[in-house]
CSV table of C-alpha atoms in Angstrom, one decimal:
chain,number,residue,atom,x,y,z
A,1,MET,CA,113.6,88.0,130.1
A,2,MET,CA,110.3,87.5,131.9
A,3,LEU,CA,109.5,91.3,131.7
A,4,SER,CA,110.3,91.3,128.0
A,5,LEU,CA,107.8,88.4,127.5
A,6,VAL,CA,105.1,90.3,129.4
A,7,VAL,CA,105.8,93.4,127.3
A,8,TRP,CA,105.7,91.3,124.1
A,9,ILE,CA,102.4,89.7,125.0
A,10,VAL,CA,100.7,92.9,126.1
A,11,THR,CA,101.8,94.9,123.1
A,12,ALA,CA,101.0,92.0,120.7
A,13,LEU,CA,97.4,91.8,122.0
A,14,ALA,CA,97.1,95.6,121.9
A,15,ALA,CA,98.4,95.6,118.3
A,16,PHE,CA,96.0,92.9,117.2
A,17,ALA,CA,93.0,94.8,118.7
A,18,ALA,CA,94.2,98.1,117.2
A,19,MET,CA,94.6,96.5,113.8
A,20,GLU,CA,90.9,95.5,113.7
A,21,GLY,CA,89.9,99.1,114.3
A,22,TRP,CA,92.5,100.4,111.8
A,23,ALA,CA,91.4,97.8,109.2
A,24,ALA,CA,87.7,98.8,109.6
A,25,PHE,CA,88.7,102.5,109.3
A,26,LEU,CA,90.8,101.9,106.1
A,27,HIS,CA,88.1,99.7,104.6
A,28,GLY,CA,85.2,102.1,105.1
A,29,LYS,CA,87.0,105.4,104.7
A,30,VAL,CA,89.8,104.7,102.2
A,31,TRP,CA,89.2,101.4,100.3
A,32,HIS,CA,85.5,102.2,99.6
A,33,ARG,CA,86.4,105.8,98.6
A,34,ALA,CA,89.8,107.0,97.5
A,35,LEU,CA,91.1,103.5,96.6
A,36,TRP,CA,87.8,102.2,95.2
A,37,SER,CA,89.4,101.7,91.7
A,38,VAL,CA,91.7,99.1,93.3
A,39,HIS,CA,89.2,97.7,95.9
A,40,ARG,CA,86.4,97.3,93.4
A,41,SER,CA,88.0,94.1,92.2
A,42,HIS,CA,87.2,92.5,95.5
A,43,HIS,CA,83.5,93.2,95.1
A,44,THR,CA,83.3,91.6,91.6
A,45,LYS,CA,83.8,88.1,90.3
A,46,ARG,CA,87.5,87.2,90.4
A,47,ARG,CA,89.0,86.0,87.1
A,48,GLY,CA,92.1,84.0,88.0
A,49,LEU,CA,94.0,83.5,91.2
A,50,PHE,CA,94.5,87.1,92.1
A,51,GLU,CA,92.6,90.4,92.1
A,52,ARG,CA,93.9,94.0,92.1
A,53,ASN,CA,92.7,94.4,95.7
A,54,ASP,CA,95.3,91.8,96.9
A,55,ALA,CA,97.9,94.6,96.5
A,56,LEU,CA,96.3,96.4,99.5
A,57,SER,CA,97.0,93.3,101.7
A,58,PHE,CA,100.7,94.0,101.5
A,59,LEU,CA,100.7,97.6,102.8
A,60,HIS,CA,101.3,96.7,106.5
A,61,ALA,CA,103.8,93.9,106.1
A,62,PRO,CA,106.9,96.2,105.8
A,63,ILE,CA,105.8,98.1,108.9
A,64,ALA,CA,105.4,94.8,110.9
A,65,THR,CA,108.7,93.5,109.6
A,66,GLY,CA,110.5,96.7,110.5
A,67,LEU,CA,109.1,96.6,114.0
A,68,ILE,CA,110.1,92.9,114.5
A,69,LEU,CA,113.6,93.6,113.1
A,70,TYR,CA,114.0,96.6,115.4
A,71,GLY,CA,112.9,94.4,118.3
A,72,CYS,CA,115.7,91.9,117.3
A,73,VAL,CA,118.6,94.3,116.8
A,74,GLY,CA,117.6,97.6,118.2
A,75,VAL,CA,119.1,99.3,121.3
A,76,PRO,CA,118.0,97.3,124.3
A,77,GLY,CA,115.2,98.9,126.3
A,78,PRO,CA,111.4,99.2,126.6
A,79,LEU,CA,110.9,100.7,123.1
A,80,ARG,CA,112.7,97.8,121.5
A,81,GLU,CA,110.5,95.2,123.4
A,82,ALA,CA,107.3,97.1,122.6
A,83,ALA,CA,108.2,97.4,118.9
A,84,PHE,CA,108.9,93.6,118.8
A,85,GLY,CA,105.5,92.9,120.5
A,86,PHE,CA,103.6,95.3,118.2
A,87,GLY,CA,105.2,93.8,115.1
A,88,LEU,CA,104.2,90.3,116.3
A,89,GLY,CA,100.6,91.5,116.9
A,90,MET,CA,100.4,93.1,113.5
A,91,THR,CA,101.7,89.9,111.9
A,92,ALA,CA,99.3,87.7,113.9
A,93,PHE,CA,96.4,89.9,112.8
A,94,GLY,CA,97.6,89.7,109.2
A,95,VAL,CA,97.7,85.9,109.3
A,96,ALA,CA,94.3,85.6,111.0
A,97,TYR,CA,92.8,88.0,108.5
A,98,VAL,CA,94.1,86.0,105.5
A,99,LEU,CA,92.9,82.7,107.0
A,100,VAL,CA,89.4,84.0,107.9
A,101,HIS,CA,88.8,86.6,105.2
A,102,ASP,CA,90.5,85.1,102.1
A,103,GLY,CA,90.1,81.5,103.3
A,104,LEU,CA,86.9,81.1,105.2
A,105,VAL,CA,84.8,84.0,103.7
A,106,HIS,CA,86.0,84.0,100.1
A,107,ARG,CA,87.0,80.3,99.9
A,108,ARG,CA,90.5,81.1,98.5
A,109,LEU,CA,92.2,78.8,101.0
A,110,PRO,CA,91.0,75.3,102.1
A,111,VAL,CA,90.0,76.3,105.6
A,112,SER,CA,86.2,75.8,105.6
A,113,GLY,CA,86.6,73.8,108.8
A,114,LEU,CA,87.1,77.1,110.7
A,115,ALA,CA,83.3,77.6,110.3
A,116,ARG,CA,82.9,74.9,113.0
A,117,LEU,CA,83.9,77.6,115.5
A,118,PRO,CA,80.5,79.4,115.9
A,119,TYR,CA,82.0,82.9,116.2
A,120,LEU,CA,84.1,82.5,113.0
A,121,ALA,CA,80.9,81.4,111.2
A,122,ARG,CA,79.3,84.6,112.3
A,123,VAL,CA,82.3,86.6,111.2
A,124,ARG,CA,82.0,85.0,107.8
A,125,ASP,CA,78.3,85.7,107.6
A,126,ALA,CA,78.7,89.3,108.7
A,127,HIS,CA,81.3,89.9,106.0
A,128,ARG,CA,79.0,88.5,103.5
A,129,VAL,CA,76.4,91.1,104.6
A,130,HIS,CA,79.0,93.7,103.7
A,131,HIS,CA,79.4,92.2,100.3
A,132,SER,CA,75.7,92.0,99.6
A,133,THR,CA,75.1,95.6,100.6
A,134,GLY,CA,78.4,97.5,100.2
A,135,GLY,CA,77.9,99.0,103.6
A,136,PRO,CA,78.8,98.1,107.2
A,137,PRO,CA,80.4,96.1,108.7
A,138,TYR,CA,83.7,97.2,107.3
A,139,GLY,CA,85.8,95.4,110.0
A,140,LEU,CA,86.2,91.7,110.0
A,141,PHE,CA,86.5,90.2,113.5
A,142,LEU,CA,84.0,92.5,115.1
A,143,GLY,CA,81.6,92.3,112.2
A,144,PRO,CA,79.0,90.2,114.0
A,145,LEU,CA,78.8,92.7,116.8
A,146,VAL,CA,78.2,95.5,114.3
A,147,VAL,CA,75.5,93.6,112.6
A,148,ALA,CA,73.9,92.7,115.9
A,149,ARG,CA,74.0,96.3,117.1
A,150,ARG,CA,72.5,97.6,113.9
A,151,ALA,CA,69.7,94.9,114.1
A,152,ALA,CA,69.0,95.8,117.8
A,153,ALA,CA,68.8,99.5,116.9
A,154,GLY,CA,66.1,98.6,114.3
A,155,GLY,CA,68.5,99.3,111.4
A,156,HIS,CA,69.4,97.0,108.6
A,157,ALA,CA,72.4,96.6,106.4
A,158,THR,CA,72.2,99.1,103.6
A,159,GLY,CA,74.7,99.9,100.9
A,160,GLY,CA,77.3,102.6,101.5
A,161,ALA,CA,77.4,105.8,99.6
A,162,ARG,CA,79.4,104.3,96.7
A,163,ALA,CA,76.9,101.4,96.4
A,164,ALA,CA,74.0,103.9,96.3
A,165,ARG,CA,75.8,106.0,93.6
A,166,THR,CA,77.2,103.3,91.4
A,167,GLY,CA,75.9,99.9,92.4
A,168,ASP,CA,79.5,98.6,92.1
A,169,ALA,CA,79.7,97.3,95.7
A,170,VAL,CA,77.2,94.5,95.2
A,171,ASP,CA,79.0,91.1,95.4
A,172,THR,CA,78.8,89.0,92.4
A,173,THR,CA,81.1,86.3,93.7
A,174,GLY,CA,78.3,84.2,95.3
A,175,ALA,CA,79.7,85.0,98.8
A,176,GLU,CA,76.3,86.3,99.8
A,177,ARG,CA,74.7,82.9,99.7
A,178,ASP,CA,73.6,81.3,103.0
A,179,ILE,CA,73.9,84.4,105.1
A,180,HIS,CA,72.9,83.5,108.7
A,181,VAL,CA,74.2,86.2,111.1
A,182,GLY,CA,72.4,84.8,114.1
A,183,ASN,CA,73.2,85.9,117.6
A,184,ALA,CA,76.5,87.7,117.9
């Protein structure tokens, strides 16, 4: 049991970290390109409780659920334990993403108190940079590091290719107010 717990923890942490990279890749290379017709709703003023972009949030839940279920009923062994841990890590990332992105950044959930944690306040502000420019950072939790690295390199946040072509990526939700990226 102790070895299983170690495998679950290690694979859950690895999955959480991998999901940030995967989410940044999907956001920058897929959502802002091939699926822009769906994702565009996230960069415009929302009318009502939901936006078309919310559908993209459900893409990974069946995978995480399948991994957790396999971890519960699969053939005993290291693969089953790793699948369970990976499913838990994906789920933890999804919950954290909803709380911080939808809740803290876009004020769709009553979690403004999370901004009392200085790093989460910088995460919020970095994501607002993305909404004001349509460009990087495309990830969420490492956004402050991307913004700081770009600032240190003498760069500044600029709109992505789609923003330059269409102007669609400019946030009209008011989320760009009070951007203070600070030291990441």
